[in-house]
Short mmCIF file of C-alpha atoms and ligand atoms in Angstrom, two decimals:
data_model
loop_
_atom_site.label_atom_id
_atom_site.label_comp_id
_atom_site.label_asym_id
_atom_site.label_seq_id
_atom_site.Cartn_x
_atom_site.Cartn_y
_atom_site.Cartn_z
CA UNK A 1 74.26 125.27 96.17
CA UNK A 2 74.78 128.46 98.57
CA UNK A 3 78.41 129.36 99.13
CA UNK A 4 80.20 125.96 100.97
CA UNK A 5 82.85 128.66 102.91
CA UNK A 6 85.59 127.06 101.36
CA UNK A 7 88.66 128.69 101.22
CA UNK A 8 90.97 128.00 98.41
CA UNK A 9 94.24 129.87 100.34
CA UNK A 10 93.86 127.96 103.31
CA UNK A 11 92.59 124.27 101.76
CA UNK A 12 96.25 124.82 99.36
CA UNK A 13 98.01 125.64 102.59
CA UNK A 14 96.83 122.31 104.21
CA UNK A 15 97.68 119.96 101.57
CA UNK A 16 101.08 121.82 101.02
CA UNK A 17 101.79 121.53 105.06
CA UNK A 18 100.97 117.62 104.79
CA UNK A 19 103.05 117.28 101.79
CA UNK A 20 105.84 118.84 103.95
CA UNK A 21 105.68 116.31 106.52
CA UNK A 22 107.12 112.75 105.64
CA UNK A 23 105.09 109.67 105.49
CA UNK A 24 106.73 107.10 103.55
CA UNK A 25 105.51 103.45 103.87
CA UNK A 26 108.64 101.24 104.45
CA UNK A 27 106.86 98.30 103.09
CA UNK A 28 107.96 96.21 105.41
CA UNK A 29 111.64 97.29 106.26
CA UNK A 30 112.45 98.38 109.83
CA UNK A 31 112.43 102.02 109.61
CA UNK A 32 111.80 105.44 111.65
CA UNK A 33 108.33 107.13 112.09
CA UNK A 34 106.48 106.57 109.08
CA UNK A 35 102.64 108.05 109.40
CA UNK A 36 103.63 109.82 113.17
CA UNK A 37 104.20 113.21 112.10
CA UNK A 38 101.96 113.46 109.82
CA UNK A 39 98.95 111.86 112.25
CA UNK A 40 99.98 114.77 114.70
CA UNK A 41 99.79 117.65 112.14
CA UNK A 42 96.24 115.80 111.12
CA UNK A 43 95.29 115.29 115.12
CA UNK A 44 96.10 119.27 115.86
CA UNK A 45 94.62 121.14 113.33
CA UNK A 46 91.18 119.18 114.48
CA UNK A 47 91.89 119.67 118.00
CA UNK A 48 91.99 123.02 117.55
CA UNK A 49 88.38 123.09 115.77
CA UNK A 50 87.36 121.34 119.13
CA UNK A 51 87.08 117.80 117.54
CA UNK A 52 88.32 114.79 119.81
CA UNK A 53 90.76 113.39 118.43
CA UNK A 54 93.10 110.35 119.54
CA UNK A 55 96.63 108.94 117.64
CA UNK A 56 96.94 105.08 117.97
CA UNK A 57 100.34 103.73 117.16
CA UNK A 58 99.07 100.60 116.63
CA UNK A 59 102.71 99.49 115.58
CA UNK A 60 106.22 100.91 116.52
CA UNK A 61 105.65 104.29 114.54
CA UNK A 62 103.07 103.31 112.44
CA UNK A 63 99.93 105.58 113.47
CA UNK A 64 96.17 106.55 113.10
CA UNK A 65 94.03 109.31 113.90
CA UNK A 66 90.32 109.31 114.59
CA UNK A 67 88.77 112.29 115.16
CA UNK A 68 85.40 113.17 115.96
CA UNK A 69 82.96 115.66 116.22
CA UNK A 70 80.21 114.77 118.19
CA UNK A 71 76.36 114.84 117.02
CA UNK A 72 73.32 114.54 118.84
CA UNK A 73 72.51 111.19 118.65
CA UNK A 74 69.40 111.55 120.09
CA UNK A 75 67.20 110.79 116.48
CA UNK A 76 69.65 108.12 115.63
CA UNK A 77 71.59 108.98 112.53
CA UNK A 78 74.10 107.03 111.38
CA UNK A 79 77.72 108.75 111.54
CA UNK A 80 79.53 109.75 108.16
CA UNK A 81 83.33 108.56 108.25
CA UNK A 82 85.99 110.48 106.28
CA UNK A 83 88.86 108.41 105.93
CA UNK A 84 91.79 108.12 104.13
CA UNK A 85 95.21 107.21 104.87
CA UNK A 86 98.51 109.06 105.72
CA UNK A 87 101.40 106.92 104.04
CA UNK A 88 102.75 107.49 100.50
CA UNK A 89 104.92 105.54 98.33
CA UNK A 90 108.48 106.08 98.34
CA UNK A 91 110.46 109.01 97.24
CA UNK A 92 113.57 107.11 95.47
CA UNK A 93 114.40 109.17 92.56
CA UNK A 94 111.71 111.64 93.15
CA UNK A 95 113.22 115.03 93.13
CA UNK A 96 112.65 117.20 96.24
CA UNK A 97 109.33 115.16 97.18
CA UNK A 98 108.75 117.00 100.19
CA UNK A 99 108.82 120.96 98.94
CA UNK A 100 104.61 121.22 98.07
CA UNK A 101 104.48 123.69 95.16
CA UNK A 102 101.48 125.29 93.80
CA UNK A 103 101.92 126.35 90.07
CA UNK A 104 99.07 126.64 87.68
CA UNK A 105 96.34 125.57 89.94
CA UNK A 106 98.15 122.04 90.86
CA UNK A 107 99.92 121.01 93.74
CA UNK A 108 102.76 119.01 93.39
CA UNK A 109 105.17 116.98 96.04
CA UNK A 110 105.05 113.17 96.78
CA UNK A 111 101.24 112.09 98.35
CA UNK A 112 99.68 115.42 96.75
CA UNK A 113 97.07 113.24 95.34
CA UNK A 114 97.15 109.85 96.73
CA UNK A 115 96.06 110.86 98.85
CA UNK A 116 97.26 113.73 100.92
CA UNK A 117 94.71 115.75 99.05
CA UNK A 118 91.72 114.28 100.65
CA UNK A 119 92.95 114.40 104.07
CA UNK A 120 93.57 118.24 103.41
CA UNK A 121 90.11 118.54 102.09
CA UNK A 122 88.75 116.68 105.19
CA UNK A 123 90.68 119.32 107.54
CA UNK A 124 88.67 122.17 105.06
CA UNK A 125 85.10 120.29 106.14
CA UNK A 126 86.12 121.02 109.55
CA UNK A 127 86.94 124.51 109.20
CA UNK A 128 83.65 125.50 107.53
CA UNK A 129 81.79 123.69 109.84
CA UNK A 130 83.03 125.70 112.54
CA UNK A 131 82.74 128.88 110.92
CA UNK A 132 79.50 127.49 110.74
CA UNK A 133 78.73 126.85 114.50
CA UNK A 134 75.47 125.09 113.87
CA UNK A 135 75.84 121.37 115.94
CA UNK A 136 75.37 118.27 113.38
CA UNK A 137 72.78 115.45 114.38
CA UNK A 138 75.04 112.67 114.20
CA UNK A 139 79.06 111.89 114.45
CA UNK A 140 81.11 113.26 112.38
CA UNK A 141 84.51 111.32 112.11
CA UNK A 142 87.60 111.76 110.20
CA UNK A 143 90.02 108.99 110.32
CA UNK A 144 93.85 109.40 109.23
CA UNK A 145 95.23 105.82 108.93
CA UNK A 146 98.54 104.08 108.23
CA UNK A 147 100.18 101.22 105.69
CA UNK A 148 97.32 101.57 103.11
CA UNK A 149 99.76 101.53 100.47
CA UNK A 150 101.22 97.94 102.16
CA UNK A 151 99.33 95.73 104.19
CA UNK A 152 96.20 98.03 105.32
CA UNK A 153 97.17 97.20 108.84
CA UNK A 154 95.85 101.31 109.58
CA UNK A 155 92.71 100.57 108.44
CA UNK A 156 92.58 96.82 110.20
CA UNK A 157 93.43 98.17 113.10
CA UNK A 158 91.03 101.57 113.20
CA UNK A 159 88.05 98.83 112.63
CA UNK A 160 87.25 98.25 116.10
CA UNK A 161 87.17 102.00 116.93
CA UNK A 162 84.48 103.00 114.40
CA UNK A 163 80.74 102.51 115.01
CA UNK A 164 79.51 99.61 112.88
CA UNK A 165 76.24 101.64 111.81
CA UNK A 166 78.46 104.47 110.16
CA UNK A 167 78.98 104.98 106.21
CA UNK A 168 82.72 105.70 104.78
CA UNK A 169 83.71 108.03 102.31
CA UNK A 170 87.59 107.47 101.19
CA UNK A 171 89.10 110.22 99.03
CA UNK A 172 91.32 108.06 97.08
CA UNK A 173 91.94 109.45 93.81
CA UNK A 174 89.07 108.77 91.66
CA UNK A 175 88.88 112.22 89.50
CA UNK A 176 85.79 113.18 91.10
CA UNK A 177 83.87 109.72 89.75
CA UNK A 178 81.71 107.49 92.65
CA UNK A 179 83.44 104.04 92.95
CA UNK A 180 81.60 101.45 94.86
CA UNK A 181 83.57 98.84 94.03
CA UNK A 182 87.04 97.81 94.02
CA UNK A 183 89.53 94.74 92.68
CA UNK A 184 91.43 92.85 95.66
CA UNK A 185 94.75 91.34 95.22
CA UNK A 186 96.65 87.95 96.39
CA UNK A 187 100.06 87.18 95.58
CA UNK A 188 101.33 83.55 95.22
CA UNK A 189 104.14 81.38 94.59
CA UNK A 190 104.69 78.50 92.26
CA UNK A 191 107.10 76.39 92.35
CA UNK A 192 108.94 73.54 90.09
CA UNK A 193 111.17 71.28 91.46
CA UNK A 194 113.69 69.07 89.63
CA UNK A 195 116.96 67.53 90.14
CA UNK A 196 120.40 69.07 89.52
CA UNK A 197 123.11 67.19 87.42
CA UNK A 198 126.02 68.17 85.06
CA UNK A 199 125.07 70.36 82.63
CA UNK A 200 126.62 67.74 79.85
CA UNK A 201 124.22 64.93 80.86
CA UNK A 202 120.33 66.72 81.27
CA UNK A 203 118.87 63.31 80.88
CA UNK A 204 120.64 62.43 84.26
CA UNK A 205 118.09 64.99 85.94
CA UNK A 206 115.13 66.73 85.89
CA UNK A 207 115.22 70.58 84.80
CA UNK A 208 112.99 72.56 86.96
CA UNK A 209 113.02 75.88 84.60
CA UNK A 210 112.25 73.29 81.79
CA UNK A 211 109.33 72.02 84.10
CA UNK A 212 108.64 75.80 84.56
CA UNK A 213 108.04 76.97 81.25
CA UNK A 214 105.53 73.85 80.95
CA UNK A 215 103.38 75.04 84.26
CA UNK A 216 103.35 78.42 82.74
CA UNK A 217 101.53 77.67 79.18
CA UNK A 218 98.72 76.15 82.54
CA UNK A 219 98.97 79.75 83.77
CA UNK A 220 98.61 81.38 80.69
CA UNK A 221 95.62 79.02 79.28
CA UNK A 222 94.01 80.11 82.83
CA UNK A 223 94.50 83.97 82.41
CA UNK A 224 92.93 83.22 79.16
CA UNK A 225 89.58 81.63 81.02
CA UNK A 226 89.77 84.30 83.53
CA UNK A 227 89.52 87.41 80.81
CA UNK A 228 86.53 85.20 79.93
CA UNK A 229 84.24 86.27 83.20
CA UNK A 230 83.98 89.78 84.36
CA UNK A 231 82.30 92.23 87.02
CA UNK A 232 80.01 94.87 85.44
CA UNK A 233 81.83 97.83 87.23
CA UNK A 234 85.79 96.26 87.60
CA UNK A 235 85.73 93.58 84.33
CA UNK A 236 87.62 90.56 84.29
CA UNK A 237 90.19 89.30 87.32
CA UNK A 238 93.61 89.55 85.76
CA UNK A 239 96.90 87.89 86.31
CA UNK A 240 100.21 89.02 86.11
CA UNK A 241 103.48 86.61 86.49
CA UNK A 242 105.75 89.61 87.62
CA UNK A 243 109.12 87.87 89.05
CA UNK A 244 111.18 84.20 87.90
CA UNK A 245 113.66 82.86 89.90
CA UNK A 246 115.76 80.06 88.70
CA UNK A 247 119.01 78.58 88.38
CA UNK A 248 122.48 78.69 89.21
CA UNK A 249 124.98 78.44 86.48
CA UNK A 250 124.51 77.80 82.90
CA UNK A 251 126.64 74.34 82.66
CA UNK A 252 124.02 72.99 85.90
CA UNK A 253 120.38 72.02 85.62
CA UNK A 254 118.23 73.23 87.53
CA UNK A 255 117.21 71.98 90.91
CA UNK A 256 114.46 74.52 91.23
CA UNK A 257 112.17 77.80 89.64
CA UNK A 258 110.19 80.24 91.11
CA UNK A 259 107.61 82.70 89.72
CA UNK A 260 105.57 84.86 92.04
CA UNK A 261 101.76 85.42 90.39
CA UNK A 262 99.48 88.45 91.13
CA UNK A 263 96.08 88.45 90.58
CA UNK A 264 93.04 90.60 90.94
CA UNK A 265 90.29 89.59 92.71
CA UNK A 266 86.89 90.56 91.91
CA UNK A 267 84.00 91.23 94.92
CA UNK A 268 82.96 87.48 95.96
CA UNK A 269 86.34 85.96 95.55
CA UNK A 270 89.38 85.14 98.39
CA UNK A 271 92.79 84.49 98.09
CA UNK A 272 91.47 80.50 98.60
CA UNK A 273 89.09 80.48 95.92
CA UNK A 274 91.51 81.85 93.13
CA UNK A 275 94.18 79.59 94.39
CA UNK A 276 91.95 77.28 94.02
CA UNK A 277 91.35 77.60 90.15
CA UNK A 278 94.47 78.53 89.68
CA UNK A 279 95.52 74.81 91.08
CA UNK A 280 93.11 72.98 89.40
CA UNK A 281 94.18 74.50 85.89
CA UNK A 282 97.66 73.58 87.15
CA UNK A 283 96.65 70.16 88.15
CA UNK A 284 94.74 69.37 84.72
CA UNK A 285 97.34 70.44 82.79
CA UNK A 286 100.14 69.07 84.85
CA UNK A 287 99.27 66.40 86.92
CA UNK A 288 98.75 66.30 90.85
CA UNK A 289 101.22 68.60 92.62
CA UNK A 290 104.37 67.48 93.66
CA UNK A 291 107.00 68.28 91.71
CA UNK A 292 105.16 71.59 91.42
CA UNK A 293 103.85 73.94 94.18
CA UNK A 294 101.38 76.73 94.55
CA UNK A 295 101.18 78.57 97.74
CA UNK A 296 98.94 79.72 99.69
CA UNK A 297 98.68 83.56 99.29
CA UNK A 298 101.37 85.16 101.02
CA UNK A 299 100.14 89.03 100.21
CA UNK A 300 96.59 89.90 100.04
CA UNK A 301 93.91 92.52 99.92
CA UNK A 302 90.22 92.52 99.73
CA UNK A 303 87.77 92.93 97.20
CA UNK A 304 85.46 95.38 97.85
CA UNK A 305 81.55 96.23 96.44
CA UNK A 306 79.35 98.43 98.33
CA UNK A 307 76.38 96.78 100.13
CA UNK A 308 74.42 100.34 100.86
CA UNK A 309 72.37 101.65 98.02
CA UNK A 310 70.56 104.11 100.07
CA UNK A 311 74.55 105.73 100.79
CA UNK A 312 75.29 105.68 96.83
CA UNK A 313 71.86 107.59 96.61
CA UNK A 314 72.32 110.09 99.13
CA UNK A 315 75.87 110.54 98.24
CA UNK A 316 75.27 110.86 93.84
CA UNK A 317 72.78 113.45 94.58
CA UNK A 318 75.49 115.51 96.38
CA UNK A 319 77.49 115.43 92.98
CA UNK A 320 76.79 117.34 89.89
CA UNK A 321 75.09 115.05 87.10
CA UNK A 322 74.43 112.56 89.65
CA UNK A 323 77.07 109.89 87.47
CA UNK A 324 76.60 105.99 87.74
CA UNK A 325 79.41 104.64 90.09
CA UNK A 326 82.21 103.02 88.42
CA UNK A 327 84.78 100.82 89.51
CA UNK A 328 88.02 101.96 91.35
CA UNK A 329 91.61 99.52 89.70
CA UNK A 330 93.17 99.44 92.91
CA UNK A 331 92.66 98.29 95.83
CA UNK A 332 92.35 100.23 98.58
CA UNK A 333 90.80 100.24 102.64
CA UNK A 334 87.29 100.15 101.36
CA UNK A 335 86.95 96.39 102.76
CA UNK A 336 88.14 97.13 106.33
CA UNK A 337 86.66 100.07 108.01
CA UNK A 338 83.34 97.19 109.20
CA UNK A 339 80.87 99.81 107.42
CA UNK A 340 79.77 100.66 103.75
CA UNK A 341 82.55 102.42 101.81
CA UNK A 342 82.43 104.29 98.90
CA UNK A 343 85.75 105.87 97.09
CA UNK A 344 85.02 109.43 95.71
CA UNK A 345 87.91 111.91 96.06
CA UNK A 346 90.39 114.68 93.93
CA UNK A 347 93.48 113.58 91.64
CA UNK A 348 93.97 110.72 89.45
CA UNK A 349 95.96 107.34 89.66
CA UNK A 350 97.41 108.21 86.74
CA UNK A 351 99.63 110.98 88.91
CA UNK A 352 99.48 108.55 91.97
CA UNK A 353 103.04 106.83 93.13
CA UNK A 354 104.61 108.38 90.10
CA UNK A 355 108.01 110.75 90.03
CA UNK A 356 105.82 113.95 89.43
CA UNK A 357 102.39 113.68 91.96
CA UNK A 358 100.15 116.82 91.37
CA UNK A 359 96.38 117.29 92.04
CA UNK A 360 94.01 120.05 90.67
CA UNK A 361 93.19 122.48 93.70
CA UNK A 362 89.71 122.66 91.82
CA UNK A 363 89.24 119.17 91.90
CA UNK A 364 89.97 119.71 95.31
CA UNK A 365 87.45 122.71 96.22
CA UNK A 366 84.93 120.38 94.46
CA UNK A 367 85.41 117.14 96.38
CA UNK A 368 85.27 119.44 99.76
CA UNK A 369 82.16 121.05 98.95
CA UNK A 370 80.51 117.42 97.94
CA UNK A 371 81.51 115.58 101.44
CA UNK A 372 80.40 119.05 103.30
CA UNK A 373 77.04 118.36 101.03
CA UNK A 374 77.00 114.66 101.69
CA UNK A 375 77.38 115.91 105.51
CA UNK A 376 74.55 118.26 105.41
CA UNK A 377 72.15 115.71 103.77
CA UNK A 378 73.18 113.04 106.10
CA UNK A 379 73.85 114.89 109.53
CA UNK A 380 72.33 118.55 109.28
CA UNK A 381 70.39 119.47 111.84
CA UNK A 382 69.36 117.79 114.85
CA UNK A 383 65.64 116.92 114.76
CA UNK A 384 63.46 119.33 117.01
CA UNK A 385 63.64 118.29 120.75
CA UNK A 386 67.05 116.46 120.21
CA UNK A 387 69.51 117.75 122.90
ZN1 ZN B 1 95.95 105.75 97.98
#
């Protein structure tokens, strides 16, 4: 390929400025500005390439950016979406998250690689193309968006402001590999209930953490039939029993237990149909609900597979080797930008959310020069005659 135009000083300098500004997700706690700041450092340094850009707070200070740079349209090429969102985890414990540092060809600071590291190499695409100066034949848009690392409610809400006929590249962390699919999640309750009594006479009630343990070997048996099935890019669904609540004092039974369930979901499944095996292993094993509970999923994301196999083609040619997709372990936007979505981007979830975040810069350089490639392929020059 002829030299991209990157340039390492200034692509470092991005990702260290974005580092710098604050975007922690407050998972649902009433909090300050979370993704504002950080949407109007994205917003300016594409304004001042000439893109159009808007910020949507589509919540009190929760915000997006889409950004575009217009195409001639005229020979009807689909637009290429960069996206990625703007919120981190949070910084408890993390020493001096904020202060980006560059020491043997890593970055470090909280959201240097998930994912503050794509968005920088996005800004990068847009200075080489207009060092460029030659007009693309279709839309180029990037798109900043909040709450990934939450509820996706960024994403949900940028949906109705991107063109249904675009593709979407997300720079999540994938170490350079092509994902094209990823797990979802949903997040339930169960719950036993029994009766409370005098801890000297059980047999007077009905122990609910007794009932508990009894629902769980159901839970268990069904995690076991679940590792059974798998998808050829993400494997088996998996579920995790991650909290128990139960119980007030040890000389009372128990009136009640709680254990909140996670579990993957693989592309073709909902939060309703895995509640709905999970039930009926409860039910066979326990009888019909009653003095047990599931509920409906109270936290959920979407599986996600690729539909577009002409996009994976285009886009593996762009990268060296052309590698087989694989599948991405978290979830992620992919299922709610209303276009085709593939994950390909710098960094590794094995750095992401943790007390030390770094990314490679050369990952970086790489993962700019493939989306300017993808860009080229898809969008290069207008067709003769187009205005
Ligand atoms: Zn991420």
């Amino acid at each position: 390929m002829d030299d991209p135009g990157i340039e390492e000083n200034r692509l470092a300098r991005t990702l260290m400025e974005l580092i710098a500004v604050p975007s922690v997700n407050p998972f649902g706690e009433p909090g300050g500005p979370c993704e504002v700041a950080a949407a109007d450092y994205l917003a300016g340094r594409l304004a001042s390439l000439g893109w159009r850009t808007e910020i949507t707070e589509y919540a009190p200070g929760r915000a997006n950016v889409l950004a575009t740079l217009p195409g001639a349209r005229g020979d009807g090429r689909p637009p290429v979406v960069l996206a990625g969102h703007l919120d981190t985890v949070g910084v408890e414990a993390y020493d001096q998250p904020f202060r980006a540092r560059l020491a043997d060809r890593r970055i470090h600071g909280r959201g240097a690689c998930d994912m503050k590291a794509a968005i920088a190499c996005y800004v990068e695409v847009a200075e080489v193309l207009a060092e460029r100066g030659l007009p693309l034949a279709g839309d180029l848009i990037i798109a900043g968006v909040g709450d990934e690392e939450y509820r996706q409610e960024g994403a949900k809400a940028a949906r109705a402001d991107l063109p249904g006929d675009a593709v979407v590249i997300i720079g999540e962390p994938t170490e350079l590999r092509i994902c094209t699919a990823s797990k979802g999640l949903a997040v339930y309750t169960l719950t036993t209930t029994g009766q409370a009594t005098h801890g000297s006479v059980p047999g007077s009630g009905r122990n609910a953490i007794l009932d508990m343990a009894e629902a769980l070997r159901a839970v268990t048996g069904h995690a076991q039939d679940l590792a059974k099935t798998a998808h050829p890019l993400l494997g088996p669904p998996v579920l995790n029993v991650g909290v128990i609540r139960g119980g007030t004092q040890a000389n009372v039974v128990p009136p009640r237990c709680d254990v909140e369930i996670s579990r993957r979901l693989l592309p073709g499944e909902t939060p309703e149909s895995a509640r709905d095996l999970l039930d009926a292993a409860l039910t066979a094993h326990l009888g019909p609900a009653g003095d047990w509970e599931l509920s409906p999923a109270w936290w959920s994301v979407d599986p996600y597979e690729n539909p577009d196999a002409e996009f994976l083609a285009d886009l593996r040619r762009c990268v060296a080797g052309s590698p087989a997709p694989v599948g991405f372990p978290a979830s992620s936007d992919a299922p709610y930008f209303g276009a085709p979505a593939i994950i390909y981007g710098p960094g590794s979830l094995d750095q992401a959310h943790s007390l030390d975040e770094w990314v490679d810069l050369d990952q970086m350089i790489t993962a700019t020069s493939v989306y300017l490639e993808f860009i080229t392929a898809r969008l290069g020059s207008p067709a003769p005659g187009t205005p």
